[in-house]
């Protein structure tokens, strides 16, 4: 199965419409009228949300009209809609998102340094085509750079996970 442009436009319209609805709901909680000192905090976000909803509905209707026309053209012998994402691209995107999810879980469980080292090393090895020893060195070098920049130079502690206790830090 391939994701067509129609599917992508529908998903985008629904997503942006949901953001518009969230903006409108949030703005009503802040107040969207005028007070003695001017507009209330939700005044501007409310109207931006309405514009976003209207644009999303327009895009949704436009996608259906274009899809219907493409379907009619295809029944008359023209080419069907070309895929927006074919199987190969979906697999590549899934691999990227899977690696990012693993990075987030590793960061929460093991800390930013181990998570970042693993993610960078994996990306360099699998996606970049580097040999495993070089990929591990790149990941380790990146984590050391993170530590030096944030912990040493800027004195900003980052999440260290279990290594913090093992090394007696803080």
PDB file of C-alpha atoms in Angstrom:
ATOM      1  CA  UNK A   1       0.000   0.000   0.000  1.00  0.00           C
ATOM      2  CA  UNK A   2       1.241   3.450  -0.853  1.00  0.00           C
ATOM      3  CA  UNK A   3       0.279   6.720   0.760  1.00  0.00           C
ATOM      4  CA  UNK A   4      -1.097   8.983  -1.951  1.00  0.00           C
ATOM      5  CA  UNK A   5      -1.104  12.736  -2.019  1.00  0.00           C
ATOM      6  CA  UNK A   6      -4.813  12.576  -1.162  1.00  0.00           C
ATOM      7  CA  UNK A   7      -4.051  10.691   2.071  1.00  0.00           C
ATOM      8  CA  UNK A   8      -1.307  13.161   3.010  1.00  0.00           C
ATOM      9  CA  UNK A   9      -3.552  16.171   2.360  1.00  0.00           C
ATOM     10  CA  UNK A  10      -6.395  14.683   4.415  1.00  0.00           C
ATOM     11  CA  UNK A  11      -4.066  13.909   7.335  1.00  0.00           C
ATOM     12  CA  UNK A  12      -2.539  17.386   7.188  1.00  0.00           C
ATOM     13  CA  UNK A  13      -5.945  19.081   7.056  1.00  0.00           C
ATOM     14  CA  UNK A  14      -7.173  17.061  10.035  1.00  0.00           C
ATOM     15  CA  UNK A  15      -3.983  17.800  11.991  1.00  0.00           C
ATOM     16  CA  UNK A  16      -4.045  21.530  11.354  1.00  0.00           C
ATOM     17  CA  UNK A  17      -7.783  21.619  12.053  1.00  0.00           C
ATOM     18  CA  UNK A  18      -7.157  19.935  15.410  1.00  0.00           C
ATOM     19  CA  UNK A  19      -4.526  22.559  16.217  1.00  0.00           C
ATOM     20  CA  UNK A  20      -7.020  25.279  15.336  1.00  0.00           C
ATOM     21  CA  UNK A  21      -9.653  23.709  17.587  1.00  0.00           C
ATOM     22  CA  UNK A  22      -7.130  23.475  20.423  1.00  0.00           C
ATOM     23  CA  UNK A  23      -6.250  27.160  19.941  1.00  0.00           C
ATOM     24  CA  UNK A  24      -9.906  28.176  20.015  1.00  0.00           C
ATOM     25  CA  UNK A  25     -10.618  26.125  23.152  1.00  0.00           C
ATOM     26  CA  UNK A  26      -7.520  27.483  24.891  1.00  0.00           C
ATOM     27  CA  UNK A  27      -8.367  31.035  23.899  1.00  0.00           C
ATOM     28  CA  UNK A  28     -11.883  30.781  25.326  1.00  0.00           C
ATOM     29  CA  UNK A  29     -10.369  29.759  28.660  1.00  0.00           C
ATOM     30  CA  UNK A  30      -8.190  32.898  28.608  1.00  0.00           C
ATOM     31  CA  UNK A  31     -10.970  35.242  27.613  1.00  0.00           C
ATOM     32  CA  UNK A  32     -11.418  36.581  24.131  1.00  0.00           C
ATOM     33  CA  UNK A  33     -13.252  39.832  24.607  1.00  0.00           C
ATOM     34  CA  UNK A  34     -12.128  43.331  25.368  1.00  0.00           C
ATOM     35  CA  UNK A  35     -11.387  44.703  28.802  1.00  0.00           C
ATOM     36  CA  UNK A  36     -10.725  48.255  29.945  1.00  0.00           C
ATOM     37  CA  UNK A  37      -7.044  47.857  29.085  1.00  0.00           C
ATOM     38  CA  UNK A  38      -7.593  46.322  25.632  1.00  0.00           C
ATOM     39  CA  UNK A  39      -7.971  42.813  24.260  1.00  0.00           C
ATOM     40  CA  UNK A  40      -7.922  39.883  26.663  1.00  0.00           C
ATOM     41  CA  UNK A  41      -5.142  37.284  26.327  1.00  0.00           C
ATOM     42  CA  UNK A  42      -7.207  34.897  24.214  1.00  0.00           C
ATOM     43  CA  UNK A  43      -8.415  37.452  21.670  1.00  0.00           C
ATOM     44  CA  UNK A  44      -5.663  37.004  19.077  1.00  0.00           C
ATOM     45  CA  UNK A  45      -5.219  33.196  19.485  1.00  0.00           C
ATOM     46  CA  UNK A  46      -8.992  32.731  19.108  1.00  0.00           C
ATOM     47  CA  UNK A  47      -9.083  34.362  15.697  1.00  0.00           C
ATOM     48  CA  UNK A  48      -5.880  32.670  14.586  1.00  0.00           C
ATOM     49  CA  UNK A  49      -7.497  29.357  15.569  1.00  0.00           C
ATOM     50  CA  UNK A  50     -10.622  30.202  13.559  1.00  0.00           C
ATOM     51  CA  UNK A  51      -8.495  31.063  10.518  1.00  0.00           C
ATOM     52  CA  UNK A  52      -6.606  27.781  10.935  1.00  0.00           C
ATOM     53  CA  UNK A  53      -9.857  25.819  11.124  1.00  0.00           C
ATOM     54  CA  UNK A  54     -11.228  27.581   8.030  1.00  0.00           C
ATOM     55  CA  UNK A  55      -8.011  26.942   6.078  1.00  0.00           C
ATOM     56  CA  UNK A  56      -8.072  23.288   7.146  1.00  0.00           C
ATOM     57  CA  UNK A  57     -11.667  22.884   5.975  1.00  0.00           C
ATOM     58  CA  UNK A  58     -10.739  24.531   2.666  1.00  0.00           C
ATOM     59  CA  UNK A  59      -7.789  22.138   2.233  1.00  0.00           C
ATOM     60  CA  UNK A  60      -9.981  19.169   3.155  1.00  0.00           C
ATOM     61  CA  UNK A  61     -12.619  20.112   0.566  1.00  0.00           C
ATOM     62  CA  UNK A  62      -9.944  20.852  -2.033  1.00  0.00           C
ATOM     63  CA  UNK A  63      -8.339  17.439  -1.464  1.00  0.00           C
ATOM     64  CA  UNK A  64     -11.649  15.667  -2.007  1.00  0.00           C
ATOM     65  CA  UNK A  65     -12.373  17.655  -5.183  1.00  0.00           C
ATOM     66  CA  UNK A  66      -8.892  16.937  -6.602  1.00  0.00           C
ATOM     67  CA  UNK A  67      -9.158  13.263  -5.638  1.00  0.00           C
ATOM     68  CA  UNK A  68     -12.552  12.962  -7.323  1.00  0.00           C
ATOM     69  CA  UNK A  69     -11.194  14.598 -10.487  1.00  0.00           C
ATOM     70  CA  UNK A  70      -8.153  12.297 -10.470  1.00  0.00           C
ATOM     71  CA  UNK A  71     -10.437   9.283 -10.050  1.00  0.00           C
ATOM     72  CA  UNK A  72     -12.611  10.414 -12.976  1.00  0.00           C
ATOM     73  CA  UNK A  73      -9.511  11.038 -15.104  1.00  0.00           C
ATOM     74  CA  UNK A  74      -8.127   7.607 -14.199  1.00  0.00           C
ATOM     75  CA  UNK A  75     -11.400   5.935 -15.245  1.00  0.00           C
ATOM     76  CA  UNK A  76     -11.054   7.686 -18.615  1.00  0.00           C
ATOM     77  CA  UNK A  77      -7.586   6.248 -19.193  1.00  0.00           C
ATOM     78  CA  UNK A  78      -5.353   8.884 -17.586  1.00  0.00           C
ATOM     79  CA  UNK A  79      -2.673   8.036 -15.039  1.00  0.00           C
ATOM     80  CA  UNK A  80      -3.815   7.425 -11.484  1.00  0.00           C
ATOM     81  CA  UNK A  81      -2.578   9.541  -8.597  1.00  0.00           C
ATOM     82  CA  UNK A  82       1.099   9.086  -7.972  1.00  0.00           C
ATOM     83  CA  UNK A  83       2.072   7.932  -4.497  1.00  0.00           C
ATOM     84  CA  UNK A  84       3.184  10.461  -1.928  1.00  0.00           C
ATOM     85  CA  UNK A  85       5.038   7.776   0.005  1.00  0.00           C
ATOM     86  CA  UNK A  86       5.711   4.399  -1.522  1.00  0.00           C
ATOM     87  CA  UNK A  87       6.539   1.253   0.475  1.00  0.00           C
ATOM     88  CA  UNK A  88      10.305   1.919   0.426  1.00  0.00           C
ATOM     89  CA  UNK A  89       9.931   5.478   1.732  1.00  0.00           C
ATOM     90  CA  UNK A  90       7.479   4.356   4.426  1.00  0.00           C
ATOM     91  CA  UNK A  91      10.008   1.742   5.581  1.00  0.00           C
ATOM     92  CA  UNK A  92      12.810   4.333   5.689  1.00  0.00           C
ATOM     93  CA  UNK A  93      10.586   6.743   7.606  1.00  0.00           C
ATOM     94  CA  UNK A  94       9.574   3.946   9.987  1.00  0.00           C
ATOM     95  CA  UNK A  95      13.231   3.086  10.587  1.00  0.00           C
ATOM     96  CA  UNK A  96      13.990   6.706  11.398  1.00  0.00           C
ATOM     97  CA  UNK A  97      10.996   7.070  13.734  1.00  0.00           C
ATOM     98  CA  UNK A  98      11.804   3.744  15.408  1.00  0.00           C
ATOM     99  CA  UNK A  99      15.370   4.882  16.084  1.00  0.00           C
ATOM    100  CA  UNK A 100      14.086   8.202  17.468  1.00  0.00           C
ATOM    101  CA  UNK A 101      11.644   6.380  19.754  1.00  0.00           C
ATOM    102  CA  UNK A 102      14.455   4.135  20.979  1.00  0.00           C
ATOM    103  CA  UNK A 103      16.557   7.257  21.624  1.00  0.00           C
ATOM    104  CA  UNK A 104      13.805   8.848  23.709  1.00  0.00           C
ATOM    105  CA  UNK A 105      13.267   5.670  25.749  1.00  0.00           C
ATOM    106  CA  UNK A 106      17.019   5.191  26.230  1.00  0.00           C
ATOM    107  CA  UNK A 107      17.393   8.829  27.281  1.00  0.00           C
ATOM    108  CA  UNK A 108      14.624   8.551  29.862  1.00  0.00           C
ATOM    109  CA  UNK A 109      15.896   5.235  31.184  1.00  0.00           C
ATOM    110  CA  UNK A 110      19.696   5.546  30.871  1.00  0.00           C
ATOM    111  CA  UNK A 111      20.271   9.296  30.593  1.00  0.00           C
ATOM    112  CA  UNK A 112      21.048  11.682  27.774  1.00  0.00           C
ATOM    113  CA  UNK A 113      24.698  10.711  27.376  1.00  0.00           C
ATOM    114  CA  UNK A 114      24.159   6.989  26.860  1.00  0.00           C
ATOM    115  CA  UNK A 115      21.022   7.589  24.773  1.00  0.00           C
ATOM    116  CA  UNK A 116      22.765  10.122  22.542  1.00  0.00           C
ATOM    117  CA  UNK A 117      25.860   7.952  22.145  1.00  0.00           C
ATOM    118  CA  UNK A 118      23.726   4.984  21.135  1.00  0.00           C
ATOM    119  CA  UNK A 119      21.546   6.956  18.739  1.00  0.00           C
ATOM    120  CA  UNK A 120      24.441   8.724  17.007  1.00  0.00           C
ATOM    121  CA  UNK A 121      26.444   5.502  16.771  1.00  0.00           C
ATOM    122  CA  UNK A 122      23.476   3.573  15.365  1.00  0.00           C
ATOM    123  CA  UNK A 123      22.662   6.327  12.860  1.00  0.00           C
ATOM    124  CA  UNK A 124      26.259   6.574  11.690  1.00  0.00           C
ATOM    125  CA  UNK A 125      26.518   2.783  11.366  1.00  0.00           C
ATOM    126  CA  UNK A 126      23.155   1.904   9.776  1.00  0.00           C
ATOM    127  CA  UNK A 127      22.195   5.073   7.928  1.00  0.00           C
ATOM    128  CA  UNK A 128      25.598   6.656   7.321  1.00  0.00           C
ATOM    129  CA  UNK A 129      27.384   3.481   6.260  1.00  0.00           C
ATOM    130  CA  UNK A 130      30.347   3.929   8.619  1.00  0.00           C
ATOM    131  CA  UNK A 131      32.077   0.904  10.054  1.00  0.00           C
ATOM    132  CA  UNK A 132      30.976  -0.079  13.560  1.00  0.00           C
ATOM    133  CA  UNK A 133      34.181   0.942  15.423  1.00  0.00           C
ATOM    134  CA  UNK A 134      34.143   4.386  13.827  1.00  0.00           C
ATOM    135  CA  UNK A 135      30.414   4.743  14.520  1.00  0.00           C
ATOM    136  CA  UNK A 136      30.951   3.907  18.191  1.00  0.00           C
ATOM    137  CA  UNK A 137      33.769   6.457  18.352  1.00  0.00           C
ATOM    138  CA  UNK A 138      31.534   9.113  16.787  1.00  0.00           C
ATOM    139  CA  UNK A 139      28.737   8.374  19.290  1.00  0.00           C
ATOM    140  CA  UNK A 140      31.150   8.439  22.235  1.00  0.00           C
ATOM    141  CA  UNK A 141      32.761  11.654  20.984  1.00  0.00           C
ATOM    142  CA  UNK A 142      29.353  13.277  20.668  1.00  0.00           C
ATOM    143  CA  UNK A 143      28.422  12.335  24.237  1.00  0.00           C
ATOM    144  CA  UNK A 144      31.737  13.629  25.561  1.00  0.00           C
ATOM    145  CA  UNK A 145      31.139  16.870  23.661  1.00  0.00           C
ATOM    146  CA  UNK A 146      27.673  17.160  25.213  1.00  0.00           C
ATOM    147  CA  UNK A 147      29.152  16.635  28.667  1.00  0.00           C
ATOM    148  CA  UNK A 148      31.903  19.206  28.182  1.00  0.00           C
ATOM    149  CA  UNK A 149      29.615  21.831  26.675  1.00  0.00           C
ATOM    150  CA  UNK A 150      26.732  21.532  29.110  1.00  0.00           C
ATOM    151  CA  UNK A 151      28.210  20.229  32.359  1.00  0.00           C
ATOM    152  CA  UNK A 152      31.671  21.801  32.299  1.00  0.00           C
ATOM    153  CA  UNK A 153      31.354  25.020  30.319  1.00  0.00           C
ATOM    154  CA  UNK A 154      27.761  26.110  30.965  1.00  0.00           C
ATOM    155  CA  UNK A 155      27.294  24.283  34.305  1.00  0.00           C
ATOM    156  CA  UNK A 156      23.917  22.913  33.189  1.00  0.00           C
ATOM    157  CA  UNK A 157      23.313  19.396  34.475  1.00  0.00           C
ATOM    158  CA  UNK A 158      21.587  17.043  32.052  1.00  0.00           C
ATOM    159  CA  UNK A 159      19.721  13.817  32.829  1.00  0.00           C
ATOM    160  CA  UNK A 160      22.313  11.154  33.536  1.00  0.00           C
ATOM    161  CA  UNK A 161      20.137   8.200  34.522  1.00  0.00           C
ATOM    162  CA  UNK A 162      21.802   5.402  36.515  1.00  0.00           C
ATOM    163  CA  UNK A 163      25.355   6.528  35.678  1.00  0.00           C
ATOM    164  CA  UNK A 164      24.880   9.420  38.057  1.00  0.00           C
ATOM    165  CA  UNK A 165      24.647   7.054  41.038  1.00  0.00           C
ATOM    166  CA  UNK A 166      27.319   4.661  39.733  1.00  0.00           C
ATOM    167  CA  UNK A 167      29.850   7.461  39.312  1.00  0.00           C
ATOM    168  CA  UNK A 168      28.816   9.289  42.494  1.00  0.00           C
ATOM    169  CA  UNK A 169      27.866  12.473  40.638  1.00  0.00           C
ATOM    170  CA  UNK A 170      25.678  14.896  42.619  1.00  0.00           C
TER     171      UNK A 170
END
